[in-house]
Coordinates of C-alpha atoms in Angstrom, one line a residue:
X1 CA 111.0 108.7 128.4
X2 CA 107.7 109.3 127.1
X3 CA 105.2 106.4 127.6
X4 CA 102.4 105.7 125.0
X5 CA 98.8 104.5 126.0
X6 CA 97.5 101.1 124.8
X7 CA 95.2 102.6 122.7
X8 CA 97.9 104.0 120.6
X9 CA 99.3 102.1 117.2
X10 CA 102.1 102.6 115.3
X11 CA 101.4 101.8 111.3
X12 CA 100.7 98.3 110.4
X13 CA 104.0 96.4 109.3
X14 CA 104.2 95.5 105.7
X15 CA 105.9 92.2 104.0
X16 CA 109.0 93.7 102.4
X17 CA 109.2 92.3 98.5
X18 CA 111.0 89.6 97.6
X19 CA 114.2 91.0 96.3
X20 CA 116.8 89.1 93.9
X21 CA 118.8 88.4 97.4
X22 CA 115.8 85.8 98.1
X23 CA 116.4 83.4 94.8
X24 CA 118.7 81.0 96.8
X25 CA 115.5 80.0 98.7
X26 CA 112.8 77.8 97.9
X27 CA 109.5 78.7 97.3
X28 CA 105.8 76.6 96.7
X29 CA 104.5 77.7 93.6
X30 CA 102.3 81.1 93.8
X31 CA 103.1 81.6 97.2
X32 CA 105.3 84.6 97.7
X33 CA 106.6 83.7 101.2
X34 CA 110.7 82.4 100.6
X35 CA 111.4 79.2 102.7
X36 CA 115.2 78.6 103.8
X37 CA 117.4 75.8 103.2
X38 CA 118.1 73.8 106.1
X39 CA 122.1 72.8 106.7
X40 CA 121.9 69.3 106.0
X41 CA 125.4 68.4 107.7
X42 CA 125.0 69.9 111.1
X43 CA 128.9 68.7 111.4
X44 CA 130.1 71.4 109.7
X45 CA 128.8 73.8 112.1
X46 CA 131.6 73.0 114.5
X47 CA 129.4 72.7 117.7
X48 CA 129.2 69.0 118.1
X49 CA 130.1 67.9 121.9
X50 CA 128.7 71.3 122.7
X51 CA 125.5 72.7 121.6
X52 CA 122.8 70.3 119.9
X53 CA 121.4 72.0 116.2
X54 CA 117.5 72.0 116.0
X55 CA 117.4 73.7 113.1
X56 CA 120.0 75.7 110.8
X57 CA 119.0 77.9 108.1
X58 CA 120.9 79.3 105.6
X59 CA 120.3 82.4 104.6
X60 CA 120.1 84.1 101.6
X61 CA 123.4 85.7 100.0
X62 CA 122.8 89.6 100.9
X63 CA 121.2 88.8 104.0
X64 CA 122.8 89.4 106.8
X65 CA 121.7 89.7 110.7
X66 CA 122.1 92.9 112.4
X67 CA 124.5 93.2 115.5
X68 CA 122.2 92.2 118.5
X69 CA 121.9 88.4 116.9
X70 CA 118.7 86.6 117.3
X71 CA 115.7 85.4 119.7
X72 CA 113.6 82.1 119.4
X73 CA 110.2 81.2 121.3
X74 CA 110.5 78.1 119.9
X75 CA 108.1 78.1 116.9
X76 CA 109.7 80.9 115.3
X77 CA 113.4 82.7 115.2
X78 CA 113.3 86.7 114.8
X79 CA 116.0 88.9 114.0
X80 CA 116.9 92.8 113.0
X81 CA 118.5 92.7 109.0
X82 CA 121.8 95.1 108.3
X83 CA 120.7 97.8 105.5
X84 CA 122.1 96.8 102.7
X85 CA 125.3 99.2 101.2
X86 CA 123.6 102.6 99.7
X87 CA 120.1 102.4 101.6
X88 CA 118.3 105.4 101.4
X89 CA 119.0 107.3 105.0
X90 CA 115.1 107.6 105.0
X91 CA 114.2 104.1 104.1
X92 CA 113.1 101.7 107.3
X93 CA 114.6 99.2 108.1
X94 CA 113.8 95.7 108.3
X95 CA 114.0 92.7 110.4
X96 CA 113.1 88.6 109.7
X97 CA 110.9 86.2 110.9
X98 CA 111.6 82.5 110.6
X99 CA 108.7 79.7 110.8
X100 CA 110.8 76.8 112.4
X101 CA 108.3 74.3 111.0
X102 CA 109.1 75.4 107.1
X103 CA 111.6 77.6 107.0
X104 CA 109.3 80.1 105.7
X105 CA 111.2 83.6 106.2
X106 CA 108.9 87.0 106.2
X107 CA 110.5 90.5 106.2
X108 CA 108.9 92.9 107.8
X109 CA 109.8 96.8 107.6
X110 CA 110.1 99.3 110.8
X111 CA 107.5 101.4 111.8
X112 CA 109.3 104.7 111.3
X113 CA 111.8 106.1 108.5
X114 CA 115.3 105.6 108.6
X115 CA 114.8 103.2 111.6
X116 CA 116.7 100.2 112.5
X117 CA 115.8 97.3 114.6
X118 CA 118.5 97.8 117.2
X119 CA 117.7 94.9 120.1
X120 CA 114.8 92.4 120.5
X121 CA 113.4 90.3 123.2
X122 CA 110.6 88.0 123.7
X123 CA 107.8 88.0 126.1
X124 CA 105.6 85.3 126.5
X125 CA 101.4 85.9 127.0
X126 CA 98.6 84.3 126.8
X127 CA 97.4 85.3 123.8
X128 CA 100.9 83.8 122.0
X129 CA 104.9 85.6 121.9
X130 CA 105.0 89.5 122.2
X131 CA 108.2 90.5 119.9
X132 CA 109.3 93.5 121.4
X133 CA 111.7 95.7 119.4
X134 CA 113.9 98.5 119.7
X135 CA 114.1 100.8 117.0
X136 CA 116.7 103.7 116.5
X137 CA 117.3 106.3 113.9
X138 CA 120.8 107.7 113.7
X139 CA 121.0 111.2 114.0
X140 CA 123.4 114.2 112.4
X141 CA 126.1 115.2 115.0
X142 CA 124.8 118.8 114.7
X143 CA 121.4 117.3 116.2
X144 CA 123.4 116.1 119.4
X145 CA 126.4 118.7 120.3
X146 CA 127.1 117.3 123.5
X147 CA 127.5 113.7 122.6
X148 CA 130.9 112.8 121.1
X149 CA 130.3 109.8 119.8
X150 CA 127.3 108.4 117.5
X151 CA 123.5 109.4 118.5
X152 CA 120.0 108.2 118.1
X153 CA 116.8 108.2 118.4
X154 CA 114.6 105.0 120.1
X155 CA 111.5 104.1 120.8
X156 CA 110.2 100.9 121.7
X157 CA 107.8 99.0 120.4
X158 CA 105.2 95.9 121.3
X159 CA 103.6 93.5 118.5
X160 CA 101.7 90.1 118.7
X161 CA 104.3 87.5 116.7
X162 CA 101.8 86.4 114.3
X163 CA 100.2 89.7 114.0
X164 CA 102.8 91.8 112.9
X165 CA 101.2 95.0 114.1
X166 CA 103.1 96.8 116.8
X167 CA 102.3 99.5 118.8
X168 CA 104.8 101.9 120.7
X169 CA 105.0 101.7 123.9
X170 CA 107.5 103.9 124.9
X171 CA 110.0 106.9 123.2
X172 CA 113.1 108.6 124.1
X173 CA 112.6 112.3 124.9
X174 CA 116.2 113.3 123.9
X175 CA 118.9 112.0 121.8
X176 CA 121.1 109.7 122.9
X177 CA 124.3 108.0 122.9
X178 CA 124.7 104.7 121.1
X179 CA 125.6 102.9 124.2
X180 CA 122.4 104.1 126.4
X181 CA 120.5 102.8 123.5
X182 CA 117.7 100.9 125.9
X183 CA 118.2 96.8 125.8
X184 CA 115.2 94.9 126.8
X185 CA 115.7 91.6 128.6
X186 CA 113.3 89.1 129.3
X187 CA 112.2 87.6 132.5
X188 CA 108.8 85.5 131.3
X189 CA 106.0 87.2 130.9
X190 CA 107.6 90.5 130.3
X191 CA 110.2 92.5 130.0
X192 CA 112.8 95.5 131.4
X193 CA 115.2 97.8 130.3
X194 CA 117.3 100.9 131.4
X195 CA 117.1 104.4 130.4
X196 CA 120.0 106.8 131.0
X197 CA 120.0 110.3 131.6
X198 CA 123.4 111.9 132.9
X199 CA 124.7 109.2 134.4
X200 CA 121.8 108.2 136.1
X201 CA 119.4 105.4 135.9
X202 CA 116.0 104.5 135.4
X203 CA 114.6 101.0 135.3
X204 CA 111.3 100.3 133.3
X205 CA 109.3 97.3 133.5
X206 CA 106.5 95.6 131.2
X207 CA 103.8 92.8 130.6
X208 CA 102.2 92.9 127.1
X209 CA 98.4 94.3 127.1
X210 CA 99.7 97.1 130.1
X211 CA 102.2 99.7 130.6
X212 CA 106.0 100.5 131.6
X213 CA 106.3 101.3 135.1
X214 CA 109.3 103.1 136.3
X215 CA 110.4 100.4 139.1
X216 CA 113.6 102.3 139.9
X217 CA 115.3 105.3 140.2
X218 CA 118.7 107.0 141.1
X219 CA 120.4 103.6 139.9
X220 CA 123.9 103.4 138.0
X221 CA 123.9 102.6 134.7
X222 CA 125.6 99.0 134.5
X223 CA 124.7 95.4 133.2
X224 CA 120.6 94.4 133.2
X225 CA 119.4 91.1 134.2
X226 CA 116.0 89.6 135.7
X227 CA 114.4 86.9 137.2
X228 CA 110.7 86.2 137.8
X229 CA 110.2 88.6 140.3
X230 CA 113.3 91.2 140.5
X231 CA 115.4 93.0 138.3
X232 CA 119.2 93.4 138.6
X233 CA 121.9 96.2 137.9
X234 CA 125.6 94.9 137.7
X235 CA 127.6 98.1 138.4
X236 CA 131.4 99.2 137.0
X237 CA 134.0 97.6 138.7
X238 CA 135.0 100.6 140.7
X239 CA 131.3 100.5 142.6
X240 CA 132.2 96.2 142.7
X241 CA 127.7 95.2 143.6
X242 CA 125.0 94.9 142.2
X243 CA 121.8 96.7 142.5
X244 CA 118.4 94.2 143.6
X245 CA 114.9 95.5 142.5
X246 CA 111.3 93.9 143.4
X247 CA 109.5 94.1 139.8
X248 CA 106.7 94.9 142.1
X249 CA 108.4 98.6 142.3
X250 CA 107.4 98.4 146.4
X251 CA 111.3 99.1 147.5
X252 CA 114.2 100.9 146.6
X253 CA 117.2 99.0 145.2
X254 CA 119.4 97.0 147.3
X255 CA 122.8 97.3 146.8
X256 CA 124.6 93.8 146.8
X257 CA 128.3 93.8 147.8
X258 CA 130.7 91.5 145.3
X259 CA 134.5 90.9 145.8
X260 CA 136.7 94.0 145.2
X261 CA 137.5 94.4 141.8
X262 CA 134.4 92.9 140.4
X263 CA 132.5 93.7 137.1
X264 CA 130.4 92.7 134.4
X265 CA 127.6 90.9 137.0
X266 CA 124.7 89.4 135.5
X267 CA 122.4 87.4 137.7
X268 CA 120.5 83.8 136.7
X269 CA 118.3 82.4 139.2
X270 CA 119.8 82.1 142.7
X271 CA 123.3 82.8 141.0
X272 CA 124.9 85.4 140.2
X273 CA 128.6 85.4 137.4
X274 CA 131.2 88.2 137.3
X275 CA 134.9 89.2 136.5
X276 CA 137.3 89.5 138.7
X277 CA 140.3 91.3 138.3
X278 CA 143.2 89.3 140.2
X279 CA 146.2 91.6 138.3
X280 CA 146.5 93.6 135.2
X281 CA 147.0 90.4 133.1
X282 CA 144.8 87.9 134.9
X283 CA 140.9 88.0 134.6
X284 CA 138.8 85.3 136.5
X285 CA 135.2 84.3 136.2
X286 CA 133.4 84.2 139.1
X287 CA 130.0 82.5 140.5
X288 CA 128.6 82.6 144.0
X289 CA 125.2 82.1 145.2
X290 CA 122.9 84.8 146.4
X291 CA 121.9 86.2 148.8
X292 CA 125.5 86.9 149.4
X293 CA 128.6 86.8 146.7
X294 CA 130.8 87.6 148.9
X295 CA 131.9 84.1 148.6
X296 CA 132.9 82.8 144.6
X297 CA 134.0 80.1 142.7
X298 CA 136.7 80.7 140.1
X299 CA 135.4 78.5 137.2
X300 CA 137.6 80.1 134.7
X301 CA 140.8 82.3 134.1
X302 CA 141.3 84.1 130.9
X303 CA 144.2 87.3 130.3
X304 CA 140.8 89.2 129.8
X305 CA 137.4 88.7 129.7
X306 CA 134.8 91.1 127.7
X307 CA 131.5 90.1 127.9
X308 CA 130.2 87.0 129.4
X309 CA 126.6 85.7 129.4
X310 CA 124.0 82.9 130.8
X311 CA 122.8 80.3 128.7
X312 CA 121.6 78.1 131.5
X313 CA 121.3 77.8 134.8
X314 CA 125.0 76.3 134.9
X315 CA 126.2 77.5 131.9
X316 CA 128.1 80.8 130.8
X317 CA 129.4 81.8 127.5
X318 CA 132.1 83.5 128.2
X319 CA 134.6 86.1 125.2
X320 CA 138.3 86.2 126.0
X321 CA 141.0 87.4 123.5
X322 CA 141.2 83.8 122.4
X323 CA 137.6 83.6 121.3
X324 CA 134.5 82.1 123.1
X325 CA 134.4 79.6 125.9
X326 CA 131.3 77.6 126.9
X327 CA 132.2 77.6 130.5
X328 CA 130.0 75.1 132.9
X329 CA 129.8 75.0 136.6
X330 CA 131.1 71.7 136.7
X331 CA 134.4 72.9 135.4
X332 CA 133.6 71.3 131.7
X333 CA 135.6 74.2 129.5
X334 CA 134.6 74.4 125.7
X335 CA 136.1 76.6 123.1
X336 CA 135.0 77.8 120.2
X337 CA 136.9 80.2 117.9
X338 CA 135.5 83.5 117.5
X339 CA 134.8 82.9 113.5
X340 CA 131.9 80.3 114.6
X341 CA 129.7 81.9 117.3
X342 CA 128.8 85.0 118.2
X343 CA 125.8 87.0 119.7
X344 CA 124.0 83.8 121.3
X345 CA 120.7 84.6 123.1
X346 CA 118.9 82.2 125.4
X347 CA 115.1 82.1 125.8
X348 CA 113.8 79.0 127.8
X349 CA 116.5 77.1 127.4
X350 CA 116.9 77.4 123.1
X351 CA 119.7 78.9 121.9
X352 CA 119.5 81.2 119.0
X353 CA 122.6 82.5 117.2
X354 CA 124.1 82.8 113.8
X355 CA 127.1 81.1 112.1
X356 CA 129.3 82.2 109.3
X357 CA 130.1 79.3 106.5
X358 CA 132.5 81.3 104.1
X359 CA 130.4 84.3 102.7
X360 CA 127.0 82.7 104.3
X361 CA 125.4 83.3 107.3
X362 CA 123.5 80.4 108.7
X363 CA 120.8 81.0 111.3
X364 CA 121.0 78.3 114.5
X365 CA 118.3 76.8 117.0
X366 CA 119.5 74.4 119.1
X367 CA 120.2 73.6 122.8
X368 CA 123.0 72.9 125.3
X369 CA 124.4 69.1 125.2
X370 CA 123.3 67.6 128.6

């Protein structure tokens, strides 16, 4: 991974035009900035009982969110856009920016050709919310001849919120496979992600203003998540720990033991959540306190579980073959079908996520019902 020094800017963003997508939003006479309908009747969202709306945009037909979903810090909601069907293979792509206040939606393009904004997180500074951004260019198979499957790419990239100029801060040195694809998380006032390189892991951490540090090495790839001061790596289920790093980069990680059979570990404040495999048709979920998780509480059982995420201190959303479950640790169980949710992130306790009404997506900040 090649690091880049603060002095060093990518090109200024520019506001992408208005296209004929935007003409189902509202606009204030000469000003060229579209503002979103809000969904007046929240009911129809589904998520009554379960998660309380804030605000619910819909957006434009032709607009859809990319993959990875949205984030929120609260004033505003950011998000990477799909290229639309014949995009040039040249052509940036472009991700959205939301004004919770108005509704006021700004495009804004990538900072290198044929880029798309793959994942986002948020970082909180002084000076106001650091967007950070991944961006990744596909690449032709003859480019990568020892990956089979699709390759990109990345760099990574830091910008002020309301500035909209980002600088790189860090670049792959290699191509790479779309599922090493780096993923930023959040833990405050920063952020970390994994790079991947045979196997092998790196962990990188970052404040906005500084540098990435390499805080570990020699890790195995698995799930990233963080707290204020340390960094955790959820391993396959054939290792069954995860892997505990100071952000302070003073020690080398500590490996964790979890139940045999354990997986997809992902760690939010003193507690940390994972599968458990109790037979080939049976999948539980799991939580037990740190230090040691040796010792878990099954909270939910599911024929399989694929992915499973915190929104909340006591609160996981979990995806079975059945759809989505709001699982809390008090044993409350909510579903929702796979058609209403999906791709929820939680920053600070706000939700952000998108809905689909028929052929519209509708963009969601809201909160879990106490």
């Amino acid at each position: 991974m090649k690091l880049f020094r603060v002095g060093r800017t990518a090109a200024a963003l520019g506001v992408v035009a208005v296209s004929v997508a935007l003409a189902a939003c509202q606009s204030d006479g000469d000003d060229p900035t579209p503002r979103l309908v809000q969904v007046t009747d929240v009911a129809e969202l589904g998520l009554s009982g379960v998660i309380s709306v804030d605000h619910a945009f819909r957006l434009p037909a032709g607009v859809r969110v990319a993959h990875y979903g949205a984030h929120t810090d609260g004033t505003r909601v950011v998000f990477g856009v799909d290229p639309p069907e014949g995009r040039r293979a040249d052509a940036p792509g472009s991700y959205g920016i939301v004004t919770l206040s108005d509704g006021r939606l700004t495009f804004r393009d990538a900072s290198q050709a044929g880029a798309l904004t793959d994942y986002l997180a948020i970082a909180a500074a002084a000076g106001g919310s650091h967007l950070i951004r991944v961006e990744a260019v596909e690449l032709p198979p003859a480019q990568c001849p020892d990956i089979p499957v699709t390759c990109y790419r990345w760099r990574i990239t830091d910008e002020l919120m309301t500035a909209g100029k980002p600088r790189v801060i860090a670049t792959g040195d290699r191509p790479t496979a779309a599922n090493e694809v780096p993923r930023p998380v959040a833990n405050g006032s920063g952020v970390v992600w994994l790079t991947t390189d045979h196997g092998i892991a790196q962990v990188w951490s970052y404040q906005p203003g500084g540098e990435p540090r390499r805080i570990g090495t020699q890790v195995r790839p698995g799930i990233l998540s963080a707290t204020a001061d340390q960094v955790w790596v959820g391993t396959p289920v054939d290792d069954a720990a995860i892997y505990r790093l100071p952000l302070s980069g003073a020690a080398a990680a500590i490996r964790v033991a979890l139940p045999p059979t354990a997986g997809l570990a992902t760690v939010a404040g003193s507690r940390v959540a994972f599968r458990v495999d109790e037979s080939p048709q049976s999948r539980a979920l799991c939580v037990a306190d740190l230090p040691d998780p040796r010792t878990c509480r099954k909270v939910f059982t599911a024929p399989d579980i694929y992915a499973l995420y915190w929104l909340g201190p006591d609160a996981l959303l979990v995806s079975a073959p059945d759809g989505y479950s709001l699982v809390r640790l008090d044993g409350t169980i909510s579903r929702l079908p796979l058609d209403y949710l999906y791709l929820v992130h939680s920053d600070g306790g706000r939700l952000a996520f998108v809905e689909q009404l028929g052929d519209i997506q509708v963009l969601v900040v809201g909160h879990l019902e106490s």
